[in-house]
Structures are given as C-alpha cells and as structure tokens.
Amino acid sequence: MSKDLTQSGTAGAGGSSLSSELFHAGVYKANQGRIVRQLTALAVWVIVALGCWRLYSFLPSAMGESSLAARAIPAVLLAAGLWFGFRVVNWPRFADFLIAVEAEMNKVTWPSKDELIRASVVVIFTIFFLAITLFLFDVLWQFIFNFIGVTS
C-alpha cells in the first residue's frame, strides 16, 4: 500500500490519476469527510446495482434463458462497479473535494422549524399571487386582442 494513501494524504494528492488509484485498497484520509463520502459511494453503488439488475433482467431474454454468460456478465459488472464506487471516493482529488463539501455543509446555519414554515408560507403565497396576476394579464390581453379583432 502506498504511503500517500495511509498518511494524511498531503503527498501525492494532486497528481494521481483515477486509473492508478483503482488498484489500491487503502482509504484516503479515512477520518475526514466520512458522511459525504459514504453517501456518495452509496449513490454510486445504487446506480450500479440498478443498472446491473436491469441488465440481469434483459440479458437472459436476449441471450437465452440457460446462458451462463447472461448471469455472469451482470455479476462481474456489479463487482467492478462496487469496487469503482469504493475507489472513486478515495481518489485524492475527488476525496478532497468531498471533504471540502462536508466542511462547508457543517458551516451552514439551518433554519428552525418555525422559520422554515414561515418562509414556505411566504413562497407559496408569492407563487399563488404571481399565478393569479399572470392569469389576469392573460385574460386582459385576450380580451383586448379579441376586441380589436386580431384573433379569430
């Protein structure tokens, strides 16, 4: 295992390519940005699993029900996709980005429940007001155009 993957990640974080990172098993900066990295890996795994499931349901009808390849191809792709999802969140450039995202999200001041409800009510009333205003403008212009005979 390379030294830059097990240490704090300062060495080699800038120039490593994703293709070279795919064959390492270490975790880059394991204690930083854990939540966002785990959620990102989970999202990649769900996408891969859904794609493999769809391929698994399609291939037997295309290749024959008893075809071993129709069952093996989705399994191999699933294993490769799961490994890719694990490795991509440990690629130093992407992992540093995800760590920075989590750090910024921790700085966000989230509204309280009452504040959220008040803001939502304001937005909903504003949307209704604008919808009614646009409807009235539409009716007005339709009346004007019908009066001067522009429309049939």
Coordinates of C-alpha atoms in Angstrom, one line a residue:
M1 CA 0.0 0.0 0.0
S2 CA 1.4 3.4 -0.9
K3 CA 2.4 5.9 1.7
D4 CA 0.2 8.7 0.3
L5 CA -2.9 6.7 0.9
T6 CA -2.3 5.7 4.5
Q7 CA -1.0 9.1 5.8
S8 CA -2.8 12.3 5.9
G9 CA -2.9 12.5 2.1
T10 CA -0.7 15.5 1.6
A11 CA 1.8 13.6 -0.5
G12 CA 0.6 12.6 -4.0
A13 CA -2.8 14.1 -3.6
G14 CA -2.6 16.4 -6.5
G15 CA -1.2 14.4 -9.4
S16 CA -2.5 10.8 -9.1
S17 CA -4.8 9.7 -11.8
L18 CA -8.0 7.8 -11.2
S19 CA -6.8 4.8 -13.3
S20 CA -3.8 4.4 -11.0
E21 CA -6.0 4.7 -7.9
L22 CA -8.3 2.0 -8.9
F23 CA -5.8 -0.7 -8.0
H24 CA -5.1 0.5 -4.4
A25 CA -7.0 -0.8 -1.4
G26 CA -6.3 1.9 1.1
V27 CA -8.6 4.6 2.3
Y28 CA -7.5 8.2 1.7
K29 CA -7.9 10.5 4.7
A30 CA -10.2 8.0 6.5
N31 CA -11.4 10.2 9.3
Q32 CA -12.3 13.2 7.1
G33 CA -15.5 13.8 5.2
R34 CA -16.9 10.4 6.2
I35 CA -20.6 11.2 5.8
V36 CA -20.5 12.8 2.4
R37 CA -18.1 10.1 1.1
Q38 CA -20.2 7.3 2.4
L39 CA -23.3 8.8 0.8
T40 CA -21.5 9.4 -2.5
A41 CA -20.3 5.8 -2.5
L42 CA -23.8 4.6 -1.6
A43 CA -25.3 6.6 -4.5
V44 CA -22.7 5.1 -7.0
W45 CA -23.5 1.6 -5.7
V46 CA -27.3 2.1 -6.1
I47 CA -26.8 3.3 -9.6
V48 CA -24.5 0.4 -10.5
A49 CA -26.8 -2.1 -8.8
L50 CA -29.9 -0.8 -10.6
G51 CA -28.0 -0.9 -13.9
C52 CA -26.8 -4.5 -13.3
W53 CA -30.3 -5.5 -12.2
R54 CA -31.8 -4.1 -15.4
L55 CA -29.1 -5.9 -17.4
Y56 CA -29.7 -9.1 -15.5
S57 CA -33.4 -8.9 -16.4
F58 CA -32.7 -8.2 -20.1
L59 CA -29.8 -10.5 -21.0
P60 CA -31.5 -13.9 -20.4
S61 CA -34.2 -13.0 -22.9
A62 CA -31.6 -11.7 -25.4
M63 CA -29.0 -14.5 -25.0
G64 CA -31.2 -17.4 -24.0
E65 CA -32.6 -18.4 -20.6
S66 CA -29.9 -21.0 -19.9
S67 CA -26.9 -18.9 -20.9
L68 CA -24.3 -18.7 -18.1
A69 CA -22.9 -15.5 -19.7
A70 CA -26.3 -13.8 -19.2
R71 CA -26.0 -14.4 -15.5
A72 CA -22.2 -13.8 -15.2
I73 CA -21.9 -10.5 -17.0
P74 CA -24.2 -8.6 -14.6
A75 CA -22.4 -10.2 -11.7
V76 CA -19.0 -9.2 -12.9
L77 CA -20.2 -5.7 -13.7
L78 CA -21.7 -5.4 -10.3
A79 CA -18.5 -6.4 -8.6
A80 CA -16.5 -4.0 -10.7
G81 CA -19.0 -1.2 -10.1
L82 CA -19.0 -1.7 -6.4
W83 CA -15.2 -1.6 -6.4
F84 CA -15.2 1.5 -8.6
G85 CA -17.6 3.2 -6.2
F86 CA -15.3 2.5 -3.3
R87 CA -12.2 3.6 -5.1
V88 CA -13.7 6.8 -6.6
V89 CA -14.5 8.3 -3.2
N90 CA -10.9 7.5 -2.1
W91 CA -9.3 9.1 -5.2
P92 CA -7.4 12.0 -3.6
R93 CA -8.7 14.8 -5.9
F94 CA -12.3 13.7 -5.5
A95 CA -12.0 12.8 -1.9
D96 CA -10.5 16.3 -1.1
F97 CA -13.5 17.8 -2.9
L98 CA -15.9 15.7 -0.9
I99 CA -14.1 16.6 2.3
A100 CA -14.4 20.3 1.4
V101 CA -18.1 19.9 0.7
E102 CA -18.7 18.3 4.1
A103 CA -16.7 21.1 5.8
E104 CA -18.8 23.8 4.0
M105 CA -22.1 22.0 4.8
N106 CA -21.1 22.0 8.5
K107 CA -20.8 25.8 8.4
V108 CA -24.4 26.2 7.1
T109 CA -26.9 27.6 9.5
W110 CA -30.0 25.6 9.0
P111 CA -33.4 27.3 9.8
S112 CA -35.5 26.3 12.7
K113 CA -38.9 24.5 12.1
D114 CA -40.9 27.7 12.7
E115 CA -38.6 29.7 10.4
L116 CA -38.9 27.1 7.7
I117 CA -42.7 27.1 7.9
R118 CA -42.9 30.9 7.7
A119 CA -40.6 31.0 4.7
S120 CA -42.5 28.2 3.0
V121 CA -45.8 30.1 3.5
V122 CA -44.3 33.3 2.0
V123 CA -43.1 31.4 -1.0
I124 CA -46.4 29.6 -1.6
F125 CA -48.4 32.8 -1.3
T126 CA -46.0 34.6 -3.6
I127 CA -46.4 31.8 -6.2
F128 CA -50.2 32.0 -6.0
F129 CA -50.1 35.8 -6.3
L130 CA -47.9 35.6 -9.3
A131 CA -50.1 32.9 -10.9
I132 CA -53.2 34.9 -10.4
T133 CA -51.5 38.0 -11.7
L134 CA -50.3 36.2 -14.8
F135 CA -53.8 34.7 -15.4
L136 CA -55.4 38.2 -15.1
F137 CA -52.9 39.6 -17.6
D138 CA -53.6 36.8 -19.9
V139 CA -57.4 37.4 -19.7
L140 CA -56.9 41.1 -20.2
W141 CA -54.7 40.7 -23.3
Q142 CA -57.0 38.0 -24.7
F143 CA -60.0 40.5 -24.3
I144 CA -58.0 43.3 -25.9
F145 CA -56.9 41.1 -28.9
N146 CA -60.5 39.8 -29.4
F147 CA -61.9 43.3 -29.2
I148 CA -59.6 44.7 -31.9
G149 CA -60.1 41.5 -34.0
V150 CA -56.5 40.2 -34.0
T151 CA -57.6 36.7 -33.0
S152 CA -60.1 34.6 -34.9

